Short mmCIF file of C-alpha atoms in Angstrom, two decimals:
data_model
loop_
_atom_site.label_atom_id
_atom_site.label_comp_id
_atom_site.label_asym_id
_atom_site.label_seq_id
_atom_site.Cartn_x
_atom_site.Cartn_y
_atom_site.Cartn_z
CA MET A 193 23.16 -49.57 -104.90
CA GLU A 194 22.37 -46.34 -103.05
CA TRP A 195 25.30 -43.91 -102.77
CA ARG A 196 24.99 -43.80 -98.96
CA THR A 197 25.47 -47.56 -98.85
CA VAL A 198 28.57 -47.31 -101.04
CA VAL A 199 30.07 -44.67 -98.72
CA VAL A 200 29.45 -46.83 -95.64
CA ILE A 201 31.10 -49.87 -97.29
CA VAL A 202 34.16 -47.81 -98.30
CA LEU A 203 34.51 -46.47 -94.75
CA ILE A 204 34.27 -49.94 -93.22
CA VAL A 205 36.90 -51.34 -95.59
CA SER A 206 39.19 -48.36 -94.91
CA LEU A 207 38.89 -48.83 -91.17
CA CYS A 208 39.95 -52.46 -91.55
CA PHE A 209 43.26 -51.31 -93.02
CA PHE A 210 43.85 -49.02 -90.03
CA ILE A 211 42.69 -51.44 -87.34
CA VAL A 212 45.00 -54.31 -88.29
CA PRO A 213 48.32 -52.43 -87.93
CA ILE A 214 47.13 -50.84 -84.67
CA LYS A 215 46.47 -54.30 -83.25
CA VAL A 216 49.86 -55.58 -84.43
CA ASP A 217 51.67 -52.60 -82.86
CA PHE A 218 49.72 -53.06 -79.63
CA ASP A 219 50.63 -56.74 -79.49
CA LYS A 220 54.30 -55.93 -80.09
CA THR A 221 54.31 -53.22 -77.42
CA GLU A 222 52.64 -55.58 -74.97
CA LYS A 223 55.28 -58.24 -75.68
CA ASP A 224 58.04 -55.62 -75.37
CA ALA A 225 56.63 -54.54 -72.00
CA GLU A 226 56.69 -58.13 -70.75
CA LEU A 227 60.30 -58.53 -71.91
CA PHE A 228 61.19 -55.23 -70.25
CA ALA A 229 59.70 -56.32 -66.92
CA ASN A 230 61.78 -59.50 -67.03
CA TYR A 231 64.83 -57.49 -68.08
CA ILE A 232 64.49 -55.11 -65.11
CA ALA A 233 64.24 -58.04 -62.71
CA ARG A 234 67.19 -59.86 -64.26
CA TYR A 235 69.56 -56.88 -64.12
CA ASN A 236 68.05 -55.41 -60.92
CA LYS A 237 67.52 -52.00 -62.49
CA SER A 238 66.92 -49.23 -59.97
CA TYR A 239 64.21 -47.36 -61.89
CA ARG A 240 61.45 -49.95 -61.58
CA ASN A 241 59.47 -47.64 -59.25
CA ASP A 242 60.21 -44.39 -61.09
CA PRO A 243 57.48 -43.95 -63.78
CA ALA A 244 59.28 -41.20 -65.75
CA LYS A 245 62.60 -43.01 -65.81
CA TYR A 246 60.81 -46.30 -66.52
CA GLU A 247 59.17 -44.86 -69.63
CA GLU A 248 62.43 -43.34 -70.87
CA ARG A 249 64.31 -46.62 -70.42
CA PHE A 250 61.48 -48.55 -72.07
CA GLU A 251 61.82 -46.43 -75.21
CA HIS A 252 65.56 -47.13 -75.40
CA PHE A 253 64.86 -50.80 -74.71
CA GLN A 254 62.41 -50.99 -77.61
CA LYS A 255 64.94 -49.39 -79.96
CA SER A 256 67.47 -52.01 -78.86
CA LEU A 257 64.97 -54.78 -79.57
CA ARG A 258 64.37 -53.55 -83.12
CA HIS A 259 68.12 -53.14 -83.69
CA ILE A 260 68.75 -56.66 -82.36
CA GLU A 261 66.18 -58.02 -84.79
CA LYS A 262 67.88 -56.21 -87.67
CA LEU A 263 71.39 -57.40 -86.79
CA ASN A 264 70.29 -61.00 -86.32
CA SER A 265 68.53 -60.94 -89.70
CA LEU A 266 71.92 -60.25 -91.34
CA ARG A 267 73.64 -63.36 -89.94
CA SER A 268 75.21 -65.43 -92.72
CA SER A 269 75.95 -68.60 -90.73
CA GLN A 270 75.62 -70.24 -87.33
CA GLU A 271 79.09 -68.94 -86.48
CA SER A 272 78.16 -65.30 -87.18
CA ALA A 273 77.70 -62.84 -84.33
CA TYR A 274 74.31 -62.91 -82.67
CA TYR A 275 72.70 -60.23 -80.54
CA GLY A 276 70.25 -59.99 -77.66
CA LEU A 277 69.58 -58.24 -74.38
CA THR A 278 72.54 -57.14 -72.27
CA GLU A 279 72.95 -54.85 -69.27
CA PHE A 280 73.38 -51.99 -71.77
CA SER A 281 70.16 -52.56 -73.74
CA ASP A 282 68.21 -49.84 -71.91
CA LEU A 283 70.74 -47.14 -72.85
CA SER A 284 70.70 -44.79 -75.83
CA ASN A 285 73.73 -44.91 -78.13
CA ASP A 286 75.06 -41.71 -76.57
CA GLU A 287 74.61 -43.05 -73.04
CA PHE A 288 76.34 -46.30 -73.95
CA MET A 289 79.23 -44.31 -75.41
CA GLN A 290 79.56 -42.20 -72.25
CA GLN A 291 79.14 -45.09 -69.80
CA ALA A 292 81.17 -47.90 -71.37
CA LEU A 293 83.41 -46.27 -74.00
CA ILE A 294 85.81 -43.35 -74.45
CA PRO A 295 84.32 -40.86 -76.97
CA ASP A 296 87.60 -39.01 -77.62
CA LEU A 297 89.92 -42.03 -77.80
CA SER A 298 90.76 -41.48 -81.46
CA LEU A 299 91.86 -37.90 -80.68
CA ARG A 300 94.01 -39.15 -77.82
CA GLY A 301 95.49 -41.81 -80.08
CA GLN A 302 96.24 -39.56 -83.04
CA LYS A 303 99.23 -37.92 -81.34
CA HIS A 304 101.05 -41.26 -81.15
CA THR A 305 101.17 -41.75 -84.92
CA THR A 306 104.23 -39.49 -85.18
CA ALA A 307 106.10 -40.93 -82.17
CA SER A 308 109.30 -42.99 -82.36
CA TYR A 309 107.55 -46.06 -80.95
CA TYR A 310 104.93 -46.04 -83.74
CA HIS A 311 105.36 -48.19 -86.86
CA GLN A 312 103.13 -48.48 -89.91
CA HIS A 313 103.26 -52.14 -90.90
CA SER A 314 102.41 -53.23 -94.41
CA THR A 315 102.38 -56.38 -96.48
CA GLY A 316 103.17 -57.01 -100.11
CA SER A 317 100.08 -59.10 -100.64
CA ILE A 318 96.96 -57.86 -98.89
CA ASN A 319 94.79 -60.26 -100.86
CA ARG A 320 96.65 -63.19 -99.39
CA MET A 321 95.11 -62.48 -95.99
CA LYS A 322 91.67 -61.98 -97.47
CA ARG A 323 91.84 -65.41 -99.10
CA MET A 324 93.15 -66.84 -95.82
CA ILE A 325 95.94 -68.86 -97.43
CA PRO A 326 97.76 -70.70 -94.59
CA ILE A 327 100.44 -68.53 -93.02
CA ILE A 328 103.90 -70.09 -93.07
CA GLY A 329 105.77 -70.32 -89.78
CA ILE A 330 102.94 -69.92 -87.25
CA PRO A 331 100.14 -72.29 -86.21
CA SER A 332 96.69 -72.00 -87.77
CA LYS A 333 95.20 -71.43 -84.31
CA PHE A 334 96.74 -70.14 -81.11
CA ASP A 335 95.32 -69.16 -77.72
CA TRP A 336 97.43 -67.79 -74.85
CA ARG A 337 94.73 -68.89 -72.40
CA ASP A 338 95.81 -72.48 -73.08
CA LYS A 339 99.25 -71.54 -71.71
CA GLY A 340 97.82 -70.30 -68.42
CA VAL A 341 99.10 -66.76 -68.89
CA VAL A 342 95.83 -64.83 -69.24
CA GLY A 343 94.09 -63.53 -66.12
CA PRO A 344 90.34 -63.55 -65.41
CA VAL A 345 87.96 -61.16 -67.15
CA MET A 346 87.47 -58.01 -65.07
CA SER A 347 84.61 -55.51 -64.99
CA GLN A 348 85.22 -51.79 -65.36
CA GLU A 349 81.58 -51.06 -64.47
CA ASN A 350 80.95 -47.31 -64.86
CA CYS A 351 84.66 -46.42 -64.76
CA GLY A 352 86.05 -45.58 -68.22
CA ALA A 353 89.39 -47.23 -67.57
CA CYS A 354 89.47 -49.83 -70.35
CA TRP A 355 92.87 -48.34 -71.29
CA ALA A 356 94.24 -49.37 -67.87
CA PHE A 357 92.56 -52.79 -67.80
CA SER A 358 93.90 -53.74 -71.22
CA THR A 359 97.44 -52.50 -70.55
CA VAL A 360 97.75 -54.14 -67.14
CA GLY A 361 96.22 -57.33 -68.49
CA VAL A 362 98.91 -57.55 -71.17
CA ALA A 363 101.61 -56.78 -68.57
CA GLU A 364 100.32 -59.68 -66.46
CA SER A 365 100.52 -62.02 -69.45
CA MET A 366 104.00 -60.88 -70.44
CA TYR A 367 105.25 -61.36 -66.88
CA ALA A 368 103.74 -64.86 -66.81
CA ILE A 369 105.32 -65.74 -70.18
CA GLU A 370 108.71 -64.59 -68.89
CA ASN A 371 108.52 -66.03 -65.37
CA GLY A 372 106.02 -68.88 -65.53
CA THR A 373 103.67 -67.44 -62.90
CA LEU A 374 100.49 -65.41 -63.42
CA HIS A 375 100.03 -62.52 -60.97
CA SER A 376 97.33 -59.86 -60.71
CA PHE A 377 98.73 -56.34 -60.97
CA SER A 378 97.04 -53.08 -60.02
CA VAL A 379 94.69 -51.40 -62.48
CA GLN A 380 93.74 -48.90 -59.78
CA GLU A 381 97.35 -47.68 -59.58
CA MET A 382 97.13 -46.73 -63.26
CA ILE A 383 93.77 -44.98 -62.73
CA ASP A 384 95.06 -42.93 -59.79
CA CYS A 385 98.69 -42.28 -60.73
CA MET A 386 98.78 -41.76 -64.50
CA PRO A 387 99.70 -38.05 -65.01
CA GLY A 388 96.89 -35.88 -66.33
CA ASN A 389 94.39 -37.42 -63.89
CA PHE A 390 92.12 -38.87 -66.61
CA GLY A 391 91.31 -41.83 -64.37
CA CYS A 392 87.79 -43.14 -64.90
CA GLN A 393 87.19 -40.34 -67.42
CA GLY A 394 89.44 -42.01 -69.97
CA GLY A 395 92.98 -42.39 -71.19
CA ASP A 396 94.83 -44.46 -73.80
CA THR A 397 97.22 -47.39 -73.76
CA CYS A 398 100.04 -45.69 -75.68
CA SER A 399 100.19 -42.71 -73.29
CA LEU A 400 100.13 -45.05 -70.30
CA LEU A 401 102.95 -47.18 -71.68
CA SER A 402 104.99 -44.10 -72.58
CA TRP A 403 104.69 -42.83 -68.99
CA LEU A 404 105.45 -46.24 -67.45
CA LEU A 405 108.61 -46.56 -69.53
CA ALA A 406 109.88 -43.00 -69.06
CA SER A 407 109.16 -42.85 -65.31
CA LYS A 408 110.23 -46.45 -64.63
CA THR A 409 107.10 -46.78 -62.50
CA ARG A 410 106.41 -50.32 -61.33
CA ILE A 411 102.93 -51.77 -61.72
CA ILE A 412 102.50 -53.23 -58.24
CA SER A 413 100.36 -56.08 -56.98
CA GLU A 414 96.57 -55.83 -57.01
CA ILE A 415 96.64 -56.89 -53.34
CA ASP A 416 98.83 -53.91 -52.41
CA TYR A 417 96.79 -51.42 -54.45
CA PRO A 418 93.24 -52.84 -54.75
CA LEU A 419 90.60 -51.83 -57.28
CA THR A 420 88.01 -49.21 -56.27
CA LEU A 421 86.80 -48.16 -59.74
CA GLN A 422 86.95 -44.51 -58.72
CA THR A 423 89.55 -41.87 -59.50
CA ASP A 424 91.45 -41.30 -56.26
CA THR A 425 94.67 -39.64 -55.13
CA CYS A 426 97.76 -41.66 -56.03
CA ARG A 427 98.87 -43.71 -53.02
CA LEU A 428 102.21 -45.00 -54.31
CA HIS A 429 104.17 -42.89 -51.78
CA LYS A 430 102.41 -44.73 -48.96
CA ILE A 431 103.37 -48.16 -50.25
CA SER A 432 106.64 -49.83 -49.31
CA ALA A 433 109.42 -49.70 -51.88
CA LYS A 434 109.91 -53.40 -51.23
CA THR A 435 106.50 -54.22 -52.68
CA SER A 436 106.83 -56.50 -55.70
CA GLY A 437 105.74 -55.41 -59.13
CA VAL A 438 106.51 -55.40 -62.82
CA ARG A 439 108.22 -52.71 -64.90
CA VAL A 440 107.78 -51.94 -68.62
CA THR A 441 111.16 -51.99 -70.38
CA ASP A 442 110.00 -51.42 -73.96
CA PHE A 443 106.81 -51.06 -75.99
CA THR A 444 105.46 -50.31 -79.44
CA CYS A 445 102.22 -48.71 -80.57
CA ASP A 446 101.73 -49.82 -84.15
CA SER A 447 99.32 -49.94 -87.08
CA PHE A 448 98.70 -53.30 -88.74
CA VAL A 449 96.03 -52.09 -91.16
CA ASP A 450 96.41 -54.19 -94.34
CA ALA A 451 99.05 -56.25 -92.49
CA GLU A 452 97.06 -58.52 -90.20
CA THR A 453 99.29 -61.47 -91.08
CA GLU A 454 102.05 -59.66 -89.18
CA LEU A 455 99.69 -59.06 -86.28
CA LEU A 456 99.03 -62.81 -86.03
CA THR A 457 102.78 -63.45 -86.07
CA LEU A 458 103.29 -60.91 -83.28
CA LEU A 459 100.63 -62.63 -81.18
CA VAL A 460 102.34 -66.01 -81.47
CA THR A 461 105.98 -64.97 -81.19
CA HIS A 462 105.64 -62.22 -78.59
CA GLY A 463 102.38 -62.40 -76.62
CA PRO A 464 98.94 -60.82 -76.13
CA VAL A 465 98.51 -57.22 -77.23
CA ALA A 466 96.34 -54.26 -76.21
CA VAL A 467 94.35 -52.70 -79.04
CA ALA A 468 92.06 -49.73 -79.57
CA VAL A 469 88.72 -50.65 -81.18
CA ASN A 470 85.35 -49.27 -82.16
CA ALA A 471 82.91 -51.03 -79.81
CA ILE A 472 79.76 -48.95 -80.40
CA SER A 473 78.08 -51.92 -82.14
CA TRP A 474 78.81 -54.26 -79.22
CA GLN A 475 76.02 -52.88 -77.03
CA ASN A 476 73.81 -55.95 -77.52
CA TYR A 477 76.46 -58.54 -78.46
CA LEU A 478 75.93 -62.04 -77.05
CA GLY A 479 78.41 -64.22 -78.94
CA GLY A 480 79.60 -65.47 -82.32
CA ILE A 481 82.02 -63.83 -84.72
CA ILE A 482 81.57 -60.20 -85.75
CA GLN A 483 81.79 -59.92 -89.55
CA TYR A 484 79.70 -56.85 -90.37
CA ASN A 485 78.40 -53.55 -89.01
CA CYS A 486 81.61 -52.57 -87.20
CA ASP A 487 83.36 -49.54 -88.68
CA GLY A 488 87.15 -49.81 -88.72
CA SER A 489 88.20 -46.20 -89.26
CA PHE A 490 90.75 -44.64 -86.91
CA ASN A 491 88.35 -41.80 -86.11
CA SER A 492 85.81 -44.29 -84.70
CA LEU A 493 88.08 -45.79 -82.02
CA ASN A 494 86.45 -45.63 -78.58
CA HIS A 495 87.50 -48.64 -76.47
CA ALA A 496 90.56 -50.70 -75.49
CA VAL A 497 90.73 -54.50 -75.25
CA GLN A 498 93.26 -57.34 -75.48
CA ILE A 499 93.84 -59.86 -78.27
CA VAL A 500 94.87 -63.14 -76.64
CA GLY A 501 94.66 -65.50 -79.62
CA TYR A 502 93.18 -66.37 -82.99
CA ASP A 503 91.76 -69.25 -85.03
CA THR A 504 92.22 -69.42 -88.80
CA GLU A 505 90.97 -73.02 -88.94
CA ALA A 506 87.44 -71.91 -88.09
CA ARG A 507 84.82 -71.45 -90.79
CA ILE A 508 85.14 -67.73 -90.07
CA PRO A 509 88.79 -67.03 -89.14
CA HIS A 510 88.79 -64.78 -86.10
CA TYR A 511 90.60 -63.05 -83.24
CA ILE A 512 89.93 -63.92 -79.60
CA ILE A 513 89.27 -60.69 -77.71
CA LYS A 514 89.36 -60.26 -73.93
CA ASN A 515 87.05 -57.44 -72.86
CA SER A 516 86.61 -55.62 -69.53
CA TRP A 517 82.82 -55.62 -69.14
CA GLY A 518 82.71 -58.60 -66.81
CA PRO A 519 82.41 -62.36 -67.44
CA SER A 520 78.66 -62.21 -68.04
CA PHE A 521 79.04 -60.08 -71.19
CA GLY A 522 79.50 -61.73 -74.59
CA ASN A 523 80.97 -65.22 -74.47
CA LYS A 524 82.13 -65.38 -70.83
CA GLY A 525 83.60 -61.91 -71.22
CA TYR A 526 85.15 -62.58 -74.64
CA ILE A 527 84.32 -61.30 -78.11
CA TYR A 528 85.29 -62.74 -81.50
CA ILE A 529 86.12 -60.58 -84.52
CA ALA A 530 86.77 -61.82 -88.06
CA ILE A 531 90.34 -61.52 -89.31
CA GLY A 532 91.46 -59.63 -92.39
CA LYS A 533 89.22 -56.56 -92.83
CA ASN A 534 90.27 -54.37 -89.89
CA LEU A 535 86.79 -54.88 -88.46
CA CYS A 536 86.03 -52.63 -85.48
CA GLY A 537 89.37 -50.92 -86.20
CA ILE A 538 91.23 -53.75 -84.50
CA ALA A 539 94.48 -53.20 -86.44
CA ASN A 540 94.67 -49.40 -86.13
CA GLN A 541 96.55 -49.11 -82.86
CA VAL A 542 98.20 -52.22 -81.44
CA SER A 543 100.35 -52.03 -78.29
CA SER A 544 102.91 -54.71 -77.44
CA LEU A 545 105.28 -54.53 -74.50
CA GLN A 546 108.16 -56.12 -72.63
CA VAL A 547 108.49 -56.30 -68.85
CA ILE A 548 110.87 -57.31 -66.10
#
């Protein structure tokens, strides 16, 4: 065979190896573009007619798609968390952190670990929880929603006030447990009136509770101080002193790391709690129980939510988490996290309270 012929054959074969991946990548990009067009229509994104912004968002969207594929490939059962497109899927990780989370929450929370209201809980047998041996004295599953004392899921939108939503939500539940009636109290009051003027730029549940207790400030009705989701001037002085409300009479801000059995007991015997968590991996969460890929270190805390129940009878024992990203996120606004490994840092900073 002539050497020129050999060279031509080698070149043709080599090109085949390059052509195939190019076609695969093109097909994937084309499919991604179709998904992105549907995504923009579904969530009514404003950048559909802005080519530069469109391209930037498409790149973030593609990264989310690949990350979703990776997370779903790690599922160990039908009950495991599953991921897909959410309203946050066109954001970078940094943008998601700035828009939906509180980047410095762990720094805010660190100062409470030396306060009188902070307790480090522990248990003599950590392995007992990991093996999920039935816990004596409390039911194997419990959900405060069944008691009619948990309000509807709210949406914080672009206001970083998860700390206020979670605290007020627990106050509503505690008032309902004590008085038999569920009322909506004002999150906006907390956003506007909490000293330091963090407002929509962030805060933390322990600082809010400390101020509410020390100042004896009442959390008044949502009707009397409606939600605007913007940081405004405090309007309490304009509201009648006769307006009804609820007042915090005591609270704790505790760690239940390696003591989640005690956390379950607190949930049953006292009521829902507000907790600081690491929610960076929730960006594309759709449902199921989170078991992996959710760092639990104190330094990773960046969001505040409520625990309203648990289920240890389930194949994957888990907490029931009420979030503040609206009822369309996750499972009707709820997220489920496996019990026993401090996943997402759920046991690092747990706030319980009493009201009158």
